[in-house]
Amino acid sequence: MNLAVLTSGGDSPGMNAAVRAVVRKGLAEKTRVFGFYEGYRGLSENQYGVLDHESVSEIIDRGGTILRTARYQRFLERGTREKAAANLKALDVTALIVIGGNGSMAGAEKLQELGVGTIGVPASIDNDVYGTDFSIGFDTALNTVVDMLSKLRDTASAHERIFIVEVMGRKCGAIALYSGMAGGADHVCLPETPATSELQLSQMSEIVNRRYRVGKTHTIIIIAEGSGSAEEVGRAIHERTKRDVRVSVLGHVQRGGSPSAFDRILASTLASRAVELAIAGESGVMVGLGGGRVTTVPLVDTYTKTVRTDPELAKLASVLS
Ligand code: F6P
């Protein structure tokens, strides 16, 4: 039996661990594994290599992805997908394992509609893929942000400043919320609540002023990328409080780095399960983690259903701040 694997969309730490697990589990089950480069672009243009045991050596601790990745808009065109399906057919591939976020899962589902067996493995630092409690890379990104927050707190406290910290998450506030809780932020703005709204700005200014009144001369506020511009918030908070404000946009540093132990194990477990399912003849699903167990969900659900920020957790973050 032949299997294929690719990584697609924004990279996330742990993608390499997932590729390694697909290859080694596949080889252990006597399959051949083709690796396609640069996600759906390589699949459409037939750029691939045969992956052996050695080709995935010494990558479990590396961020990025040895298969490279792409956000490939042309895959939205049916003709491009048909080329991809034909390439897999020519190699007699039984199932393609797609490691990526919800956009990549949508691509996998569209291939499935063309008769190609596909299985998804969720990997995104945003933790915004429906059907899994955690996506590969989220834990590492979260730890990166929490580490940055500690560093920012040092300088914020030394200079008695307000820091507005923008973290990734266009539609999902998981990084903002979890890092806010773990990093002891004083306020978190999620994509659901525009950071530049009057309500949020007056709330943030009030938090800053209240803290000064009780002798706390620095404040850390986290803005999820999708909630609004940290620069704009910074200017507004300065105007309202007349305090010293600095803005820090953490950006792509959140996507890099060696994966955490949790992400390595998650990637290894989910990717191995994907191989087992492929061998059992299943497809059209994404593997995920649900309540501590490996689960499956139809691919179509992974991008049509939305992951909402847990309101209870958001409330708790606010109580604890
Ligand atoms: O999907 C992950 C993510 O890191 C988002 O949080 C962010 O908005 C986006 O990717 C950035 O994408 P790009 O690297 O293509 O600019």
Tab-separated table of C-alpha atoms and ligand atoms in Angstrom:
chain	number	residue	atom	x	y	z
A	1	MET	CA	0.000	0.000	0.000
A	2	ASN	CA	1.159	3.547	-0.732
A	3	LEU	CA	0.484	6.581	1.462
A	4	ALA	CA	1.279	10.245	0.913
A	5	VAL	CA	1.806	13.081	3.340
A	6	LEU	CA	2.049	16.865	3.109
A	7	THR	CA	2.096	19.873	5.430
A	8	SER	CA	-0.017	22.867	4.477
A	9	GLY	CA	-0.972	26.400	5.598
A	10	GLY	CA	0.850	28.273	8.365
A	11	ASP	CA	3.604	26.111	9.825
A	12	SER	CA	3.400	25.058	13.450
A	13	PRO	CA	5.925	23.479	15.825
A	14	GLY	CA	5.361	19.723	15.845
A	15	MET	CA	4.639	19.367	12.128
A	16	ASN	CA	7.965	17.580	11.741
A	17	ALA	CA	7.121	15.205	14.567
A	18	ALA	CA	3.860	14.417	12.733
A	19	VAL	CA	5.659	13.786	9.415
A	20	ARG	CA	8.151	11.549	11.218
A	21	ALA	CA	5.310	9.548	12.802
A	22	VAL	CA	3.487	9.101	9.465
A	23	VAL	CA	6.685	7.808	7.867
A	24	ARG	CA	7.827	5.519	10.661
A	25	LYS	CA	4.383	4.121	11.454
A	26	GLY	CA	3.755	3.693	7.733
A	27	LEU	CA	7.041	1.834	7.261
A	28	ALA	CA	6.350	-0.338	10.301
A	29	GLU	CA	3.051	-1.304	8.646
A	30	LYS	CA	4.873	-2.097	5.382
A	31	THR	CA	3.527	0.847	3.387
A	32	ARG	CA	5.490	3.171	1.131
A	33	VAL	CA	5.276	6.861	2.007
A	34	PHE	CA	5.547	9.721	-0.501
A	35	GLY	CA	6.159	13.204	0.861
A	36	PHE	CA	4.836	16.109	-1.219
A	37	TYR	CA	6.631	19.446	-0.886
A	38	GLU	CA	5.090	22.871	-0.209
A	39	GLY	CA	1.631	21.582	0.595
A	40	TYR	CA	-1.017	21.576	-2.096
A	41	ARG	CA	1.296	23.416	-4.506
A	42	GLY	CA	3.711	20.480	-4.607
A	43	LEU	CA	0.815	18.064	-4.813
A	44	SER	CA	-0.604	19.856	-7.864
A	45	GLU	CA	2.827	20.188	-9.480
A	46	ASN	CA	3.863	16.615	-8.616
A	47	GLN	CA	6.840	17.605	-6.446
A	48	TYR	CA	7.499	14.683	-4.149
A	49	GLY	CA	10.080	12.332	-2.724
A	50	VAL	CA	9.984	8.846	-1.250
A	51	LEU	CA	10.428	9.128	2.526
A	52	ASP	CA	12.454	6.461	4.295
A	53	HIS	CA	13.356	5.941	7.945
A	54	GLU	CA	16.499	8.084	7.677
A	55	SER	CA	14.790	10.963	5.895
A	56	VAL	CA	12.906	11.815	9.085
A	57	SER	CA	15.866	11.364	11.440
A	58	GLU	CA	16.679	14.160	13.877
A	59	ILE	CA	13.604	16.249	13.135
A	60	ILE	CA	11.426	15.519	16.156
A	61	ASP	CA	12.791	18.581	17.950
A	62	ARG	CA	12.788	20.933	14.962
A	63	GLY	CA	10.210	23.655	14.298
A	64	GLY	CA	9.037	24.446	10.760
A	65	THR	CA	8.493	21.526	8.415
A	66	ILE	CA	11.017	19.579	6.340
A	67	LEU	CA	8.310	19.186	3.668
A	68	ARG	CA	7.907	22.979	3.613
A	69	THR	CA	4.458	24.499	3.381
A	70	ALA	CA	2.376	27.001	1.437
A	71	ARG	CA	-0.898	28.859	1.439
A	72	TYR	CA	-1.844	27.871	-2.096
A	73	GLN	CA	-4.866	29.816	-3.336
A	74	ARG	CA	-4.971	28.039	-6.698
A	75	PHE	CA	-6.115	24.904	-4.907
A	76	LEU	CA	-9.519	26.596	-4.682
A	77	GLU	CA	-9.803	25.921	-8.451
A	78	ARG	CA	-11.253	22.538	-9.340
A	79	GLY	CA	-8.812	22.081	-12.248
A	80	THR	CA	-5.837	22.370	-9.882
A	81	ARG	CA	-7.369	19.828	-7.533
A	82	GLU	CA	-7.998	17.444	-10.420
A	83	LYS	CA	-4.289	17.608	-11.292
A	84	ALA	CA	-3.442	16.807	-7.688
A	85	ALA	CA	-5.847	13.868	-7.645
A	86	ALA	CA	-4.354	12.546	-10.895
A	87	ASN	CA	-0.819	12.779	-9.441
A	88	LEU	CA	-1.843	10.691	-6.454
A	89	LYS	CA	-3.627	8.185	-8.667
A	90	ALA	CA	-0.540	7.769	-10.840
A	91	LEU	CA	1.439	6.828	-7.731
A	92	ASP	CA	-1.322	4.457	-6.648
A	93	VAL	CA	-1.731	6.265	-3.319
A	94	THR	CA	-4.488	4.855	-1.120
A	95	ALA	CA	-4.656	7.804	1.264
A	96	LEU	CA	-3.173	11.273	1.582
A	97	ILE	CA	-2.465	12.502	5.111
A	98	VAL	CA	-2.806	16.279	5.361
A	99	ILE	CA	-1.127	17.997	8.311
A	100	GLY	CA	-2.425	21.557	8.716
A	101	GLY	CA	-5.129	23.910	9.937
A	102	ASN	CA	-8.774	24.345	8.984
A	103	GLY	CA	-8.048	25.754	5.494
A	104	SER	CA	-5.941	22.682	4.789
A	105	MET	CA	-8.728	20.428	6.064
A	106	ALA	CA	-11.094	22.130	3.601
A	107	GLY	CA	-8.632	21.288	0.804
A	108	ALA	CA	-8.515	17.668	2.008
A	109	GLU	CA	-12.298	17.424	1.967
A	110	LYS	CA	-12.399	18.806	-1.581
A	111	LEU	CA	-9.919	16.129	-2.686
A	112	GLN	CA	-12.010	13.488	-0.965
A	113	GLU	CA	-14.926	14.669	-3.144
A	114	LEU	CA	-12.765	13.824	-6.185
A	115	GLY	CA	-12.368	10.258	-4.933
A	116	VAL	CA	-8.992	10.657	-3.199
A	117	GLY	CA	-8.875	9.159	0.298
A	118	THR	CA	-7.716	11.874	2.710
A	119	ILE	CA	-7.151	11.977	6.448
A	120	GLY	CA	-6.464	15.188	8.374
A	121	VAL	CA	-4.073	15.809	11.248
A	122	PRO	CA	-4.743	19.187	12.947
A	123	ALA	CA	-1.718	21.469	13.179
A	124	SER	CA	-2.082	25.181	13.868
A	125	ILE	CA	-0.723	27.454	16.554
A	126	ASP	CA	-4.147	29.146	16.698
A	127	ASN	CA	-5.986	26.121	18.163
A	128	ASP	CA	-8.903	26.963	15.914
A	129	VAL	CA	-9.556	23.593	14.272
A	130	TYR	CA	-12.955	22.167	15.155
A	131	GLY	CA	-12.820	18.525	16.294
A	132	THR	CA	-9.795	18.541	18.559
A	133	ASP	CA	-9.182	19.976	22.004
A	134	PHE	CA	-5.672	20.923	20.946
A	135	SER	CA	-4.024	21.333	17.575
A	136	ILE	CA	-0.324	20.588	17.097
A	137	GLY	CA	1.803	23.686	17.770
A	138	PHE	CA	-0.566	25.534	20.058
A	139	ASP	CA	1.172	24.457	23.257
A	140	THR	CA	4.588	25.510	21.959
A	141	ALA	CA	3.307	28.886	20.752
A	142	LEU	CA	1.570	29.423	24.063
A	143	ASN	CA	4.774	28.744	25.970
A	144	THR	CA	6.669	31.114	23.688
A	145	VAL	CA	4.152	33.882	24.409
A	146	VAL	CA	4.194	33.227	28.153
A	147	ASP	CA	7.988	33.459	28.119
A	148	MET	CA	7.783	36.778	26.231
A	149	LEU	CA	5.249	38.104	28.711
A	150	SER	CA	7.636	37.444	31.608
A	151	LYS	CA	10.338	39.377	29.794
A	152	LEU	CA	7.977	42.242	28.998
A	153	ARG	CA	6.809	42.310	32.607
A	154	ASP	CA	10.418	42.880	33.759
A	155	THR	CA	10.840	45.969	31.635
A	156	ALA	CA	7.256	47.169	32.190
A	157	SER	CA	7.810	47.054	35.921
A	158	ALA	CA	11.258	48.698	35.756
A	159	HIS	CA	9.909	51.636	33.736
A	160	GLU	CA	6.407	51.753	35.244
A	161	ARG	CA	4.851	51.321	31.821
A	162	ILE	CA	1.747	49.922	30.215
A	163	PHE	CA	2.437	47.215	27.635
A	164	ILE	CA	-0.035	46.404	24.908
A	165	VAL	CA	0.980	42.999	23.548
A	166	GLU	CA	-0.465	41.727	20.272
A	167	VAL	CA	-0.520	37.964	19.817
A	168	MET	CA	-1.547	35.838	16.828
A	169	GLY	CA	-5.100	34.653	16.286
A	170	ARG	CA	-7.159	36.223	13.537
A	171	LYS	CA	-10.423	34.502	14.359
A	172	CYS	CA	-9.644	32.544	17.495
A	173	GLY	CA	-8.534	34.013	20.809
A	174	ALA	CA	-7.024	30.859	22.281
A	175	ILE	CA	-3.424	32.120	22.343
A	176	ALA	CA	-4.559	35.434	23.856
A	177	LEU	CA	-6.775	33.869	26.494
A	178	TYR	CA	-4.492	31.039	27.592
A	179	SER	CA	-1.359	33.210	27.585
A	180	GLY	CA	-3.256	35.890	29.474
A	181	MET	CA	-4.140	33.366	32.147
A	182	ALA	CA	-0.726	31.740	32.304
A	183	GLY	CA	1.142	35.046	32.097
A	184	GLY	CA	-1.026	36.917	34.591
A	185	ALA	CA	-2.138	39.623	32.143
A	186	ASP	CA	-4.321	42.404	33.502
A	187	HIS	CA	-6.737	42.310	30.569
A	188	VAL	CA	-7.285	40.258	27.407
A	189	CYS	CA	-9.118	41.373	24.240
A	190	LEU	CA	-10.459	38.460	22.192
A	191	PRO	CA	-11.513	38.558	18.503
A	192	GLU	CA	-15.152	38.431	19.652
A	193	THR	CA	-14.778	41.880	21.284
A	194	PRO	CA	-13.212	44.671	19.168
A	195	ALA	CA	-10.317	46.116	21.170
A	196	THR	CA	-10.864	49.614	19.787
A	197	SER	CA	-14.537	49.777	20.804
A	198	GLU	CA	-15.470	52.441	23.333
A	199	LEU	CA	-16.452	49.722	25.787
A	200	GLN	CA	-13.055	47.995	25.661
A	201	LEU	CA	-10.995	51.195	25.651
A	202	SER	CA	-12.784	52.630	28.677
A	203	GLN	CA	-12.499	49.274	30.473
A	204	MET	CA	-8.747	49.118	29.773
A	205	SER	CA	-8.193	52.728	30.863
A	206	GLU	CA	-10.141	52.069	34.043
A	207	ILE	CA	-8.006	48.985	34.774
A	208	VAL	CA	-4.806	51.037	34.322
A	209	ASN	CA	-6.062	53.874	36.535
A	210	ARG	CA	-7.347	51.508	39.200
A	211	ARG	CA	-3.989	49.760	39.320
A	212	TYR	CA	-2.165	53.066	39.759
A	213	ARG	CA	-4.532	53.989	42.587
A	214	VAL	CA	-3.483	50.849	44.515
A	215	GLY	CA	0.211	51.362	43.752
A	216	LYS	CA	0.606	48.995	40.776
A	217	THR	CA	2.579	51.019	38.301
A	218	HIS	CA	2.696	48.652	35.358
A	219	THR	CA	0.002	46.918	33.339
A	220	ILE	CA	0.057	44.146	30.728
A	221	ILE	CA	-2.795	44.009	28.218
A	222	ILE	CA	-3.043	41.288	25.559
A	223	ILE	CA	-4.753	41.909	22.235
A	224	ALA	CA	-5.603	38.986	19.955
A	225	GLU	CA	-4.661	39.924	16.381
A	226	GLY	CA	-8.300	39.590	15.289
A	227	SER	CA	-9.534	41.929	17.987
A	228	GLY	CA	-7.883	45.051	16.577
A	229	SER	CA	-4.609	46.866	16.168
A	230	ALA	CA	-2.386	47.004	19.233
A	231	GLU	CA	-0.839	50.239	17.884
A	232	GLU	CA	-4.246	51.875	17.785
A	233	VAL	CA	-5.116	50.614	21.244
A	234	GLY	CA	-1.765	51.867	22.546
A	235	ARG	CA	-2.390	55.375	21.205
A	236	ALA	CA	-5.916	55.470	22.644
A	237	ILE	CA	-4.820	54.247	26.078
A	238	HIS	CA	-2.038	56.825	26.169
A	239	GLU	CA	-4.476	59.618	25.281
A	240	ARG	CA	-6.913	58.501	27.941
A	241	THR	CA	-4.512	57.760	30.809
A	242	LYS	CA	-1.566	60.053	29.907
A	243	ARG	CA	0.710	57.198	31.018
A	244	ASP	CA	3.786	55.784	29.322
A	245	VAL	CA	2.602	53.104	26.876
A	246	ARG	CA	4.617	50.693	24.734
A	247	VAL	CA	3.333	48.295	22.102
A	248	SER	CA	4.840	44.907	21.352
A	249	VAL	CA	3.601	42.881	18.376
A	250	LEU	CA	5.000	39.384	18.880
A	251	GLY	CA	4.384	38.258	15.286
A	252	HIS	CA	5.899	35.202	13.646
A	253	VAL	CA	8.269	34.399	16.475
A	254	GLN	CA	5.190	32.615	17.860
A	255	ARG	CA	5.264	30.151	14.976
A	256	GLY	CA	8.851	29.013	15.367
A	257	GLY	CA	10.961	27.093	17.823
A	258	SER	CA	11.462	23.572	19.013
A	259	PRO	CA	8.119	21.901	19.774
A	260	SER	CA	7.171	21.286	23.399
A	261	ALA	CA	7.048	17.709	24.706
A	262	PHE	CA	3.244	17.939	24.604
A	263	ASP	CA	3.234	18.899	20.923
A	264	ARG	CA	5.715	16.164	20.008
A	265	ILE	CA	3.589	13.529	21.718
A	266	LEU	CA	0.331	14.913	20.315
A	267	ALA	CA	1.811	14.966	16.806
A	268	SER	CA	3.226	11.451	17.126
A	269	THR	CA	-0.021	10.009	18.482
A	270	LEU	CA	-2.406	11.690	16.042
A	271	ALA	CA	-0.268	11.047	12.971
A	272	SER	CA	0.187	7.365	13.875
A	273	ARG	CA	-3.565	7.018	14.276
A	274	ALA	CA	-4.052	8.622	10.864
A	275	VAL	CA	-1.863	5.903	9.353
A	276	GLU	CA	-3.826	3.168	11.155
A	277	LEU	CA	-7.084	4.583	9.809
A	278	ALA	CA	-5.679	4.788	6.281
A	279	ILE	CA	-4.597	1.152	6.448
A	280	ALA	CA	-8.053	0.199	7.747
A	281	GLY	CA	-9.538	1.850	4.660
A	282	GLU	CA	-11.020	4.881	6.395
A	283	SER	CA	-10.866	8.402	5.004
A	284	GLY	CA	-12.732	11.705	4.930
A	285	VAL	CA	-11.979	12.287	8.610
A	286	MET	CA	-9.603	14.259	10.789
A	287	VAL	CA	-8.039	12.711	13.862
A	288	GLY	CA	-8.143	14.794	17.024
A	289	LEU	CA	-7.858	14.806	20.774
A	290	GLY	CA	-11.148	14.782	22.669
A	291	GLY	CA	-11.223	14.476	26.445
A	292	GLY	CA	-7.801	12.821	26.518
A	293	ARG	CA	-8.593	10.275	23.794
A	294	VAL	CA	-7.835	10.123	20.096
A	295	THR	CA	-11.062	10.740	18.210
A	296	THR	CA	-12.183	11.296	14.630
A	297	VAL	CA	-14.479	13.918	13.145
A	298	PRO	CA	-15.753	14.258	9.553
A	299	LEU	CA	-13.432	16.563	7.594
A	300	VAL	CA	-16.352	18.761	6.611
A	301	ASP	CA	-17.012	19.645	10.276
A	302	THR	CA	-13.455	20.828	10.860
A	303	TYR	CA	-13.847	23.967	8.767
A	304	THR	CA	-17.591	24.524	8.703
A	305	LYS	CA	-17.972	24.509	12.494
A	306	THR	CA	-16.354	27.245	14.540
A	307	VAL	CA	-14.260	26.890	17.650
A	308	ARG	CA	-15.609	29.437	20.111
A	309	THR	CA	-13.610	30.838	22.990
A	310	ASP	CA	-14.785	29.177	26.169
A	311	PRO	CA	-16.833	31.937	27.895
A	312	GLU	CA	-16.272	30.380	31.346
A	313	LEU	CA	-12.506	30.474	30.852
A	314	ALA	CA	-12.721	34.068	29.639
A	315	LYS	CA	-14.707	34.970	32.769
A	316	LEU	CA	-12.189	33.215	34.975
A	317	ALA	CA	-9.275	35.017	33.292
A	318	SER	CA	-10.984	38.284	34.076
A	319	VAL	CA	-11.668	37.336	37.717
A	320	LEU	CA	-8.044	36.298	38.233
A	321	SER	CA	-6.495	39.355	36.555
B	1	F6P	O1	-2.809	30.350	11.064
B	1	F6P	C1	-1.782	30.684	11.927
B	1	F6P	C2	-1.390	32.116	11.835
B	1	F6P	O2	-0.164	32.178	12.503
B	1	F6P	C3	-2.366	33.157	12.357
B	1	F6P	O3	-2.385	33.280	13.745
B	1	F6P	C4	-1.886	34.402	11.672
B	1	F6P	O4	-2.919	35.322	11.586
B	1	F6P	C5	-1.488	33.886	10.335
B	1	F6P	O5	-1.134	32.536	10.510
B	1	F6P	C6	-0.352	34.618	9.661
B	1	F6P	O6	-0.162	34.033	8.402
B	1	F6P	P1	1.040	34.352	7.414
B	1	F6P	O7	2.264	33.777	8.008
B	1	F6P	O8	0.664	33.694	6.142
B	1	F6P	O9	1.097	35.837	7.320
